[in-house]
Coordinates of C-alpha atoms in Angstrom, one line a residue:
M2 CA 82.0 85.9 92.2
N3 CA 85.1 84.0 91.1
E4 CA 86.4 84.3 87.6
T5 CA 89.4 82.7 85.9
Y6 CA 91.4 84.2 83.1
N7 CA 94.5 83.0 81.2
L8 CA 97.1 85.5 80.3
S9 CA 100.6 84.8 79.0
T10 CA 103.7 85.6 80.9
H11 CA 106.9 87.3 79.6
S12 CA 110.5 87.4 80.7
S13 CA 112.0 90.7 79.5
S14 CA 109.3 93.0 78.1
P15 CA 106.1 94.5 79.6
A16 CA 104.3 93.6 76.4
T17 CA 102.3 90.4 76.7
A18 CA 103.4 87.5 74.6
T19 CA 101.1 85.9 72.1
P20 CA 99.2 83.0 73.8
S21 CA 99.3 80.8 70.7
V22 CA 103.1 80.4 70.8
M23 CA 103.2 79.4 74.5
A24 CA 102.5 76.1 76.1
D25 CA 99.6 76.1 78.6
S26 CA 102.1 75.2 81.4
D27 CA 103.9 78.5 80.7
R28 CA 100.8 80.7 81.0
L29 CA 99.7 82.6 84.0
H30 CA 96.2 81.7 85.2
Y31 CA 94.5 84.5 87.1
K32 CA 91.6 84.0 89.5
I33 CA 89.7 86.6 91.5
Y34 CA 88.5 85.5 94.9
S35 CA 85.8 87.5 96.6
D36 CA 84.4 84.8 98.9
F37 CA 85.9 84.4 102.4
S38 CA 85.4 80.7 102.5
E39 CA 87.3 80.2 99.3
I40 CA 90.0 82.5 100.4
K41 CA 90.4 80.6 103.6
A42 CA 90.8 77.4 101.6
L43 CA 94.0 78.9 100.1
S44 CA 95.6 78.7 103.5
Q45 CA 98.3 76.1 102.8
Q46 CA 99.3 77.4 99.4
W47 CA 99.3 81.0 100.8
E48 CA 101.5 79.9 103.7
N49 CA 103.9 78.2 101.3
L50 CA 104.3 81.4 99.3
V51 CA 104.9 83.4 102.4
A52 CA 107.7 81.1 103.4
T53 CA 109.6 81.8 100.1
S54 CA 109.0 85.6 100.2
Q55 CA 111.2 88.3 101.6
W56 CA 108.2 90.4 102.5
N57 CA 107.2 90.8 106.2
K58 CA 105.9 87.5 107.3
V59 CA 103.0 89.0 109.3
F60 CA 101.8 91.6 106.8
A61 CA 102.0 88.9 104.1
S62 CA 99.9 86.3 106.0
L63 CA 96.4 85.2 105.3
E64 CA 95.5 85.6 109.0
W65 CA 96.5 89.3 108.9
Y66 CA 94.4 89.8 105.7
L67 CA 91.4 88.2 107.3
A68 CA 91.7 90.1 110.5
N69 CA 91.8 93.3 108.4
Y70 CA 88.3 92.7 107.1
D71 CA 86.4 96.0 106.4
P72 CA 82.6 95.5 106.2
T73 CA 82.4 98.6 103.9
A74 CA 84.4 96.8 101.2
E75 CA 84.6 93.3 99.7
P76 CA 87.5 90.9 99.4
Y77 CA 89.4 91.3 96.2
V78 CA 92.3 88.7 96.1
I79 CA 93.9 88.0 92.8
V80 CA 95.9 84.9 92.6
A81 CA 98.3 83.9 89.8
T82 CA 99.3 80.3 89.1
R83 CA 101.5 78.7 86.6
G84 CA 100.6 75.0 86.2
A85 CA 99.9 73.7 89.7
E86 CA 102.2 76.3 91.4
M87 CA 100.8 79.5 93.0
T88 CA 103.2 82.2 92.1
C89 CA 101.6 85.5 93.2
I90 CA 98.9 86.9 95.5
L91 CA 97.6 90.5 95.4
P92 CA 95.5 90.8 98.7
L93 CA 93.2 93.8 98.2
L94 CA 89.8 95.1 99.3
L95 CA 87.4 96.4 96.7
D96 CA 85.0 99.3 96.9
R97 CA 82.9 98.2 93.9
E98 CA 80.7 101.3 93.9
A99 CA 83.7 103.7 93.8
G100 CA 85.5 101.3 91.4
F101 CA 88.9 101.2 93.2
A102 CA 90.8 98.6 95.3
I103 CA 93.2 99.2 98.1
F104 CA 95.4 97.2 100.5
P105 CA 93.9 96.5 103.9
E106 CA 95.6 99.0 106.1
Y107 CA 94.6 98.4 109.8
G108 CA 97.9 97.8 111.6
N109 CA 100.0 97.6 108.4
D110 CA 103.2 99.6 108.3
Y111 CA 103.9 98.4 104.8
N112 CA 102.0 96.7 102.0
D113 CA 103.1 94.7 99.0
V114 CA 102.2 91.9 96.6
L115 CA 103.2 88.5 97.6
V116 CA 105.3 86.8 94.9
R117 CA 107.6 83.9 94.5
D118 CA 111.2 84.7 93.6
S119 CA 110.6 88.5 93.4
N120 CA 109.6 88.5 89.7
P121 CA 108.7 92.1 88.6
A122 CA 107.5 91.0 85.2
L123 CA 105.0 88.6 86.7
V124 CA 103.8 91.2 89.1
A125 CA 103.4 93.8 86.3
D126 CA 101.2 91.3 84.4
L127 CA 99.1 90.8 87.6
L128 CA 98.7 94.5 88.2
R129 CA 97.8 95.0 84.5
Y130 CA 95.1 92.4 84.8
A131 CA 93.8 93.8 88.1
I132 CA 92.6 97.0 86.3
S133 CA 91.8 95.4 82.9
V134 CA 88.4 95.3 81.3
E135 CA 87.9 91.7 82.5
S136 CA 88.1 92.7 86.1
P137 CA 85.6 94.7 88.3
C138 CA 88.2 97.2 89.2
R139 CA 89.7 100.0 87.1
H140 CA 91.7 101.8 89.8
L141 CA 94.3 100.6 92.3
R142 CA 95.6 102.6 95.2
L143 CA 98.8 100.9 96.4
S144 CA 99.9 102.6 99.6
R145 CA 102.8 102.3 102.0
L146 CA 105.3 100.8 99.6
R147 CA 108.9 100.5 100.7
P148 CA 111.6 101.2 98.1
D149 CA 112.4 97.5 97.9
S150 CA 108.7 96.4 97.4
N151 CA 107.7 94.1 94.7
C152 CA 105.0 96.5 93.6
L153 CA 107.5 99.4 93.0
A154 CA 109.8 97.1 91.1
A155 CA 106.9 96.1 88.8
I156 CA 105.6 99.7 88.3
S157 CA 108.7 100.4 86.1
W158 CA 107.2 97.9 83.6
L159 CA 103.9 99.8 83.5
K160 CA 105.0 103.4 83.3
D161 CA 105.2 103.4 79.5
D162 CA 101.9 101.5 79.0
P163 CA 99.6 103.8 77.1
G164 CA 96.6 102.2 78.7
I165 CA 97.6 102.8 82.3
E166 CA 98.1 106.1 84.2
C167 CA 100.6 105.9 87.1
R168 CA 100.4 108.5 89.8
Y169 CA 103.0 108.7 92.6
S170 CA 102.7 110.4 96.0
D171 CA 105.1 110.6 99.0
C172 CA 103.9 109.0 102.2
G173 CA 106.8 110.2 104.3
V174 CA 109.8 108.3 105.6
C175 CA 110.4 105.4 108.0
F176 CA 113.5 105.0 110.2
Y177 CA 115.5 101.9 110.6
A178 CA 118.8 100.7 111.9
E179 CA 121.2 99.0 109.6
L180 CA 122.8 96.5 112.0
P181 CA 126.5 95.7 112.3
G182 CA 128.1 92.4 113.2
T183 CA 128.0 92.9 117.0
F184 CA 125.8 94.6 119.6
E185 CA 128.8 96.5 121.0
D186 CA 129.5 97.9 117.5
Y187 CA 125.9 99.0 117.3
L188 CA 126.1 100.7 120.7
A189 CA 129.3 102.4 119.7
S190 CA 127.4 104.0 116.7
L191 CA 124.9 105.7 119.0
G192 CA 125.3 109.0 120.7
Q193 CA 127.3 108.9 123.9
K194 CA 124.5 110.1 126.1
F195 CA 122.0 107.7 124.7
R196 CA 124.4 104.9 124.9
R197 CA 124.8 105.6 128.6
K198 CA 121.0 105.5 129.0
I199 CA 120.8 102.0 127.5
R200 CA 123.6 100.7 129.7
R201 CA 122.0 102.2 132.8
A202 CA 118.6 100.7 131.9
F203 CA 120.2 97.2 131.8
R204 CA 122.0 97.8 135.1
D205 CA 118.9 99.0 136.8
A206 CA 117.0 96.0 135.6
T207 CA 119.5 93.7 137.0
A208 CA 119.6 95.6 140.3
G209 CA 115.8 95.6 140.5
G210 CA 115.5 91.9 140.0
L211 CA 113.9 92.3 136.6
T212 CA 114.2 89.7 133.8
I213 CA 114.4 90.7 130.1
C214 CA 113.7 87.8 127.9
E215 CA 112.1 86.4 124.7
L216 CA 108.8 84.6 125.1
Y217 CA 107.8 81.5 123.1
P218 CA 104.6 79.6 122.6
R219 CA 105.9 76.7 124.6
N220 CA 105.9 78.9 127.8
L221 CA 103.1 81.3 127.0
D222 CA 99.7 80.5 125.4
P223 CA 99.3 82.6 122.2
V224 CA 95.7 83.5 123.2
E225 CA 96.9 84.6 126.7
L226 CA 99.6 86.7 125.0
S227 CA 96.9 88.7 123.1
D228 CA 95.1 89.4 126.4
I229 CA 98.3 90.5 128.1
Y230 CA 99.4 92.7 125.2
F231 CA 96.0 94.4 125.0
R232 CA 95.9 95.2 128.7
L233 CA 99.4 96.6 128.6
L234 CA 98.6 98.5 125.4
M235 CA 95.6 100.2 127.0
C236 CA 97.8 101.3 129.9
R237 CA 99.5 103.5 127.4
H238 CA 96.4 104.5 125.4
S239 CA 93.6 104.6 128.0
D240 CA 92.3 107.8 126.4
Q241 CA 91.2 106.0 123.2
E242 CA 87.5 106.1 122.4
L243 CA 85.6 103.0 123.4
S244 CA 84.9 102.1 119.8
E245 CA 88.6 102.3 119.0
Q246 CA 89.5 100.1 122.0
E247 CA 87.0 97.5 120.9
E248 CA 88.3 97.5 117.3
A249 CA 91.8 97.1 118.6
Q250 CA 90.9 94.3 120.9
V251 CA 89.1 92.3 118.2
F252 CA 92.1 92.8 115.8
V253 CA 94.6 91.7 118.5
R254 CA 92.7 88.6 119.4
E255 CA 92.3 87.5 115.8
A256 CA 95.7 88.4 114.3
L257 CA 98.4 88.0 116.9
P258 CA 98.0 84.4 118.3
P259 CA 98.6 82.6 115.0
M260 CA 101.6 84.9 114.2
F261 CA 103.1 84.1 117.6
Q262 CA 102.4 80.4 117.2
K263 CA 104.1 80.2 113.7
G264 CA 107.1 82.3 114.7
S265 CA 106.3 85.2 112.4
M266 CA 106.1 87.4 115.4
R267 CA 108.8 87.6 118.2
V268 CA 107.8 88.7 121.6
F269 CA 110.2 90.4 124.1
A270 CA 109.2 91.0 127.7
V271 CA 110.2 92.5 131.0
I272 CA 109.2 90.2 133.9
E273 CA 109.0 91.2 137.6
Q274 CA 108.5 88.4 140.1
G275 CA 106.9 86.2 137.5
R276 CA 104.6 88.9 136.2
I277 CA 104.9 90.4 132.7
I278 CA 105.1 94.2 133.1
A279 CA 106.1 95.2 129.6
V280 CA 106.2 93.6 126.1
L281 CA 107.5 94.5 122.6
L282 CA 106.2 92.8 119.5
A283 CA 108.5 92.5 116.6
F284 CA 107.5 91.1 113.2
V285 CA 109.8 88.9 111.2
A286 CA 110.8 90.0 107.7
G287 CA 113.3 88.6 105.2
N288 CA 116.4 90.1 106.7
G289 CA 115.3 91.8 109.9
L290 CA 112.7 92.7 112.4
L291 CA 110.1 95.4 112.6
A292 CA 109.0 96.8 116.0
W293 CA 105.3 96.8 115.7
G294 CA 103.8 97.4 119.1
S295 CA 104.6 97.7 122.8
G296 CA 102.9 98.2 126.1
F297 CA 103.8 98.4 129.8
L298 CA 102.1 98.7 133.1
T299 CA 101.4 102.1 134.5
G300 CA 103.9 103.0 137.2
C301 CA 106.9 101.1 135.8
E302 CA 108.1 104.0 133.7
C303 CA 111.0 104.4 136.2
W304 CA 112.5 101.2 134.7
S305 CA 112.6 102.6 131.1
P306 CA 111.0 99.4 129.9
G307 CA 110.8 100.7 126.3
T308 CA 114.5 101.4 126.2
M309 CA 115.3 98.0 127.7
L310 CA 113.1 96.1 125.3
I311 CA 114.2 97.8 122.1
A312 CA 117.9 97.4 123.0
F313 CA 117.3 93.7 123.9
A314 CA 115.4 93.1 120.7
I315 CA 118.1 94.7 118.6
Q316 CA 120.7 92.6 120.4
Q317 CA 118.8 89.4 119.6
A318 CA 118.4 90.5 116.0
I319 CA 122.2 91.0 115.7
D320 CA 122.9 87.6 117.4
A321 CA 120.6 86.0 114.8
G322 CA 122.6 87.5 111.9
L323 CA 119.8 89.9 110.9
R324 CA 120.8 93.1 109.2
E325 CA 117.9 95.5 109.8
F326 CA 115.7 96.7 112.7
D327 CA 112.8 98.7 111.4
F328 CA 110.7 101.1 113.4
G329 CA 107.9 101.2 110.8
T330 CA 105.6 104.1 110.0
G331 CA 105.6 107.3 112.1
T332 CA 108.2 109.9 112.7
E333 CA 108.3 109.9 116.5
A334 CA 111.4 111.7 117.8
Y335 CA 112.6 108.7 119.8
K336 CA 113.2 106.6 116.7
K337 CA 116.1 108.8 115.6
H338 CA 118.1 107.9 118.6
W339 CA 118.1 104.2 117.6
T340 CA 118.4 104.5 113.8
N341 CA 121.0 105.3 111.2
R342 CA 119.0 105.0 108.0
E343 CA 115.6 106.0 106.5
H344 CA 113.6 105.1 103.5
K345 CA 110.8 106.8 101.7
V346 CA 107.3 105.3 101.7
T347 CA 105.3 105.7 98.5
E348 CA 101.8 105.4 97.3
V349 CA 101.1 104.6 93.6
E350 CA 97.8 104.8 91.9
L351 CA 97.2 102.8 88.8
I352 CA 94.3 103.9 86.7
S353 CA 93.0 102.1 83.5
K354 CA 92.5 104.4 80.5
C355 CA 90.7 101.8 78.5

């Protein structure tokens, strides 16, 4: 079922302006998509919006949303347009029976609404509509929001709305490195013992004839990459249940090749005699990279492949002028060795009182 509604926009107040005093070209037109074929038809417009957004290019993508399909829920994508321009996409899944919608979460470190030009007033209108009487949903659960998310910026416009209840909960912290201008400056900021470990890993790699490099679609087929990554991943997580392995394999095969092909995902590898023995996948965001997944062959732990790859990826990020290297969700102890900052991750529930 697809439905279209016209709501007016505003520039400085959460109160909706009167439609009669606004030109049609100034109004926001909302449409709910719950059919996969129609959602897929948005591909080019969706991609154009991703290109202008500061949100993580992978988590924001249509391909990632489609790979996250949950058969127990239904697609619930709300799109806002003004004139011919798509300005905002809220990619959710709806549990119609329970009456609430959530972000798809498999593999997601962070979630957000996709919006052109980071317009909190526009997003507030979209969220207000998402739980209005015109929609099939009266309850949103917006999880894994970074402090700089578009959703959190928009919530401040809704807190005083008498028709909406806002509930906040803490989802923990995530660690990241705020990057300086040079890799040597970054190394100098680390503990002396850990800094020596990184330098030793690079020396051992050179002495052992290993190559640390970035891979590109021109020299590695994206489909082959997904197979390689999954094999290396299972070397680290061979104790997973068969059902979990199958789910992970399906997701990797669907989501990763297009991300690699488009450059939304960067791939760093350790190569021994022409064979890839370790990989690190890093997702591209507006001003940095996010380390999403890694794997390496059993038996190559002596080379410290994880240390080599993280250090190399950070070096490449700095050389590209990026300012952040994010380690995503999870508070594993090793992350503190690499990072100098942390941010809280929040969940917000919006519940209609009407």
